[in-house]
Amino acid sequence: MLRRILYISCAAEGTTEQALRQIIATAQLKNRRRDLSGVLAVGKGLFAQVLEGSQADVGETLARICGDSRHGDIRLVLDVPTRTRIFDRWSMALLVEEAAGELAHAVRDDRREATDLIDHLRDLLARDPLYWSSGLRTLALAA
Ligand SMILES: Cc1cc2nc3c(=O)[nH]c(=O)nc-3n(C[C@H](O)[C@H](O)[C@H](O)COP(=O)(O)O)c2cc1C
């Protein structure tokens, strides 16, 4: 049995595009070694991240992520056992898209279900990467 989690956190003040690229590079490298998959969506001032993989690897990685000073106020909004992966093609996809960011805010504020956000991220990744990766440069990360 696998485990899938989704958390939403607040990006540390002054998080830059450069910092984001570093986070993703590390995540992709480490996740590939552990056979973890998922997506990191970035909204104004927040991160929403899905991680899926073995119980042990998701647990260990989440603990590491929770101790990272590049973000804070981490809220676990979904934690489910599963037999199948949703993001199996991605060790960690970086997704910057306005609607995803707004949905992440709504999930965080309990105005929408966590599964709505996951469905949205899955649908986005099924589209052309040019569509969901082009927002990075224009995004103001600080809230
Ligand atoms: C928003 C965010 C998402 C992250 N996602 C991952 C991830 O998916 N996998 C991972 O190994 N590290 C991830 N990291 C980085 C970890 O927090 C940690 O810095 C990294 O794994 C290196 O840990 P180590 O120095 O203890 O080896 C993330 C960090 C942040 C701020």
Short mmCIF file of C-alpha atoms and ligand atoms in Angstrom, two decimals:
data_model
loop_
_atom_site.label_atom_id
_atom_site.label_comp_id
_atom_site.label_asym_id
_atom_site.label_seq_id
_atom_site.Cartn_x
_atom_site.Cartn_y
_atom_site.Cartn_z
CA MET A 1 0.00 0.00 0.00
CA LEU A 2 1.22 3.49 -0.87
CA ARG A 3 0.57 6.77 0.90
CA ARG A 4 -0.46 10.08 -0.66
CA ILE A 5 -0.32 13.36 1.23
CA LEU A 6 -1.10 16.96 0.37
CA TYR A 7 0.06 19.83 2.53
CA ILE A 8 -0.19 23.59 2.12
CA SER A 9 2.42 25.88 3.64
CA CYS A 10 3.42 29.53 3.67
CA ALA A 11 6.54 30.40 1.68
CA ALA A 12 9.20 32.20 3.70
CA GLU A 13 9.41 35.89 3.01
CA GLY A 14 11.74 36.76 0.20
CA THR A 15 11.49 33.37 -1.53
CA THR A 16 12.99 33.90 -4.98
CA GLU A 17 12.72 32.09 -8.27
CA GLN A 18 16.28 30.94 -7.66
CA ALA A 19 15.33 29.44 -4.27
CA LEU A 20 12.42 27.69 -5.89
CA ARG A 21 14.62 26.16 -8.55
CA GLN A 22 16.94 24.88 -5.85
CA ILE A 23 14.08 23.31 -3.90
CA ILE A 24 12.84 21.54 -7.01
CA ALA A 25 16.29 20.32 -8.06
CA THR A 26 16.86 18.75 -4.62
CA ALA A 27 13.36 17.33 -4.49
CA GLN A 28 13.65 15.70 -7.91
CA LEU A 29 17.00 14.13 -7.14
CA LYS A 30 16.02 12.78 -3.74
CA ASN A 31 12.55 11.68 -4.74
CA ARG A 32 13.82 9.72 -7.71
CA ARG A 33 16.08 7.73 -5.38
CA ARG A 34 13.13 6.91 -3.13
CA ASP A 35 10.63 6.31 -5.91
CA LEU A 36 8.52 9.21 -4.68
CA SER A 37 6.30 11.13 -7.06
CA GLY A 38 4.31 14.32 -6.79
CA VAL A 39 3.82 17.95 -7.62
CA LEU A 40 4.70 21.26 -6.03
CA ALA A 41 2.27 24.05 -6.88
CA VAL A 42 3.16 27.61 -6.07
CA GLY A 43 0.62 30.30 -5.35
CA LYS A 44 0.97 33.80 -3.98
CA GLY A 45 2.90 33.27 -0.76
CA LEU A 46 2.19 29.57 -0.47
CA PHE A 47 3.20 26.08 -1.49
CA ALA A 48 0.88 23.14 -2.09
CA GLN A 49 2.67 19.83 -2.41
CA VAL A 50 1.51 16.31 -3.17
CA LEU A 51 3.84 13.44 -2.29
CA GLU A 52 3.14 9.80 -3.02
CA GLY A 53 5.18 6.68 -2.38
CA SER A 54 5.83 4.09 0.30
CA GLN A 55 4.66 4.85 3.84
CA ALA A 56 8.23 5.00 5.10
CA ASP A 57 9.58 7.24 2.36
CA VAL A 58 6.68 9.67 2.43
CA GLY A 59 6.92 9.87 6.23
CA GLU A 60 10.65 10.43 6.28
CA THR A 61 10.57 13.01 3.49
CA LEU A 62 7.63 14.90 4.96
CA ALA A 63 9.45 15.13 8.29
CA ARG A 64 12.46 16.59 6.51
CA ILE A 65 10.31 19.06 4.57
CA CYS A 66 8.54 20.14 7.77
CA GLY A 67 11.88 21.13 9.28
CA ASP A 68 12.78 23.34 6.32
CA SER A 69 12.95 27.06 7.16
CA ARG A 70 12.08 28.05 3.59
CA HIS A 71 8.44 27.69 4.51
CA GLY A 72 6.24 27.45 7.62
CA ASP A 73 2.73 26.92 9.01
CA ILE A 74 2.50 23.58 7.22
CA ARG A 75 -1.03 22.17 7.12
CA LEU A 76 -1.58 18.57 6.13
CA VAL A 77 -4.92 18.70 4.30
CA LEU A 78 -4.94 15.15 2.91
CA ASP A 79 -3.31 11.90 4.03
CA VAL A 80 -4.65 8.71 2.43
CA PRO A 81 -3.57 5.16 1.72
CA THR A 82 -3.72 4.32 -1.98
CA ARG A 83 -2.85 1.57 -4.42
CA THR A 84 -2.30 3.85 -7.38
CA ARG A 85 -0.31 6.97 -8.06
CA ILE A 86 -1.77 10.07 -9.69
CA PHE A 87 1.53 11.79 -10.50
CA ASP A 88 3.60 8.75 -11.40
CA ARG A 89 5.40 10.50 -14.26
CA TRP A 90 6.84 13.16 -11.95
CA SER A 91 9.48 12.86 -9.24
CA MET A 92 8.40 16.43 -8.47
CA ALA A 93 6.69 18.64 -11.01
CA LEU A 94 6.78 22.38 -10.45
CA LEU A 95 3.54 24.03 -11.31
CA VAL A 96 2.90 27.76 -11.35
CA GLU A 97 -0.59 28.61 -12.43
CA GLU A 98 -2.97 31.22 -11.12
CA ALA A 99 -6.06 29.07 -10.72
CA ALA A 100 -4.05 26.38 -8.90
CA GLY A 101 -2.71 29.04 -6.53
CA GLU A 102 -6.19 30.35 -5.83
CA LEU A 103 -7.52 26.84 -5.30
CA ALA A 104 -4.69 26.16 -2.84
CA HIS A 105 -5.70 29.25 -0.87
CA ALA A 106 -9.34 28.09 -0.87
CA VAL A 107 -8.39 24.58 0.33
CA ARG A 108 -6.24 26.08 3.05
CA ASP A 109 -9.13 28.26 4.19
CA ASP A 110 -11.53 25.28 4.14
CA ARG A 111 -13.54 26.73 1.30
CA ARG A 112 -12.73 23.82 -1.05
CA GLU A 113 -11.88 20.13 -0.74
CA ALA A 114 -8.29 18.92 -0.97
CA THR A 115 -9.37 16.48 -3.67
CA ASP A 116 -10.55 19.39 -5.86
CA LEU A 117 -7.00 20.75 -5.82
CA ILE A 118 -5.49 17.35 -6.65
CA ASP A 119 -7.90 16.92 -9.56
CA HIS A 120 -7.00 20.37 -10.85
CA LEU A 121 -3.25 19.66 -10.63
CA ARG A 122 -3.69 16.33 -12.40
CA ASP A 123 -5.68 17.96 -15.21
CA LEU A 124 -3.09 20.72 -15.60
CA LEU A 125 -0.22 18.26 -15.90
CA ALA A 126 -2.08 16.47 -18.67
CA ARG A 127 -1.80 19.68 -20.70
CA ASP A 128 1.16 21.14 -22.56
CA PRO A 129 4.03 21.97 -20.13
CA LEU A 130 4.28 25.38 -21.77
CA TYR A 131 0.90 26.16 -20.31
CA TRP A 132 1.70 25.42 -16.65
CA SER A 133 5.38 26.30 -16.42
CA SER A 134 5.42 29.72 -18.02
CA GLY A 135 4.13 31.63 -15.02
CA LEU A 136 7.28 31.21 -12.94
CA ARG A 137 9.03 34.40 -13.94
CA THR A 138 6.05 36.65 -13.46
CA LEU A 139 4.97 35.26 -10.12
CA ALA A 140 5.38 37.44 -7.08
CA LEU A 141 6.07 34.80 -4.46
CA ALA A 142 5.90 36.93 -1.37
CA ALA A 143 2.37 37.34 -0.11
C1 LIG B 1 8.24 23.58 -0.35
C2 LIG B 1 9.34 22.55 -0.24
C3 LIG B 1 9.19 21.32 -0.85
C4 LIG B 1 10.18 20.34 -0.76
N1 LIG B 1 9.99 19.13 -1.35
C5 LIG B 1 10.92 18.16 -1.20
C6 LIG B 1 10.70 16.86 -1.74
O1 LIG B 1 9.71 16.57 -2.41
N2 LIG B 1 11.67 15.92 -1.54
C7 LIG B 1 12.80 16.18 -0.83
O2 LIG B 1 13.63 15.29 -0.66
N3 LIG B 1 13.03 17.41 -0.31
C8 LIG B 1 12.13 18.40 -0.49
N4 LIG B 1 12.36 19.65 0.03
C9 LIG B 1 13.67 19.93 0.62
C10 LIG B 1 13.82 19.39 2.03
O3 LIG B 1 13.15 20.22 2.92
C11 LIG B 1 15.31 19.31 2.40
O4 LIG B 1 15.89 20.59 2.35
C12 LIG B 1 16.09 18.41 1.44
O5 LIG B 1 15.44 17.21 1.30
C13 LIG B 1 17.53 18.17 1.92
O6 LIG B 1 17.52 17.60 3.18
P1 LIG B 1 18.90 17.21 3.90
O7 LIG B 1 19.76 18.43 3.84
O8 LIG B 1 18.50 16.84 5.31
O9 LIG B 1 19.46 16.08 3.12
C14 LIG B 1 11.38 20.63 -0.04
C15 LIG B 1 11.51 21.87 0.57
C16 LIG B 1 10.51 22.83 0.50
C17 LIG B 1 10.69 24.18 1.15
#
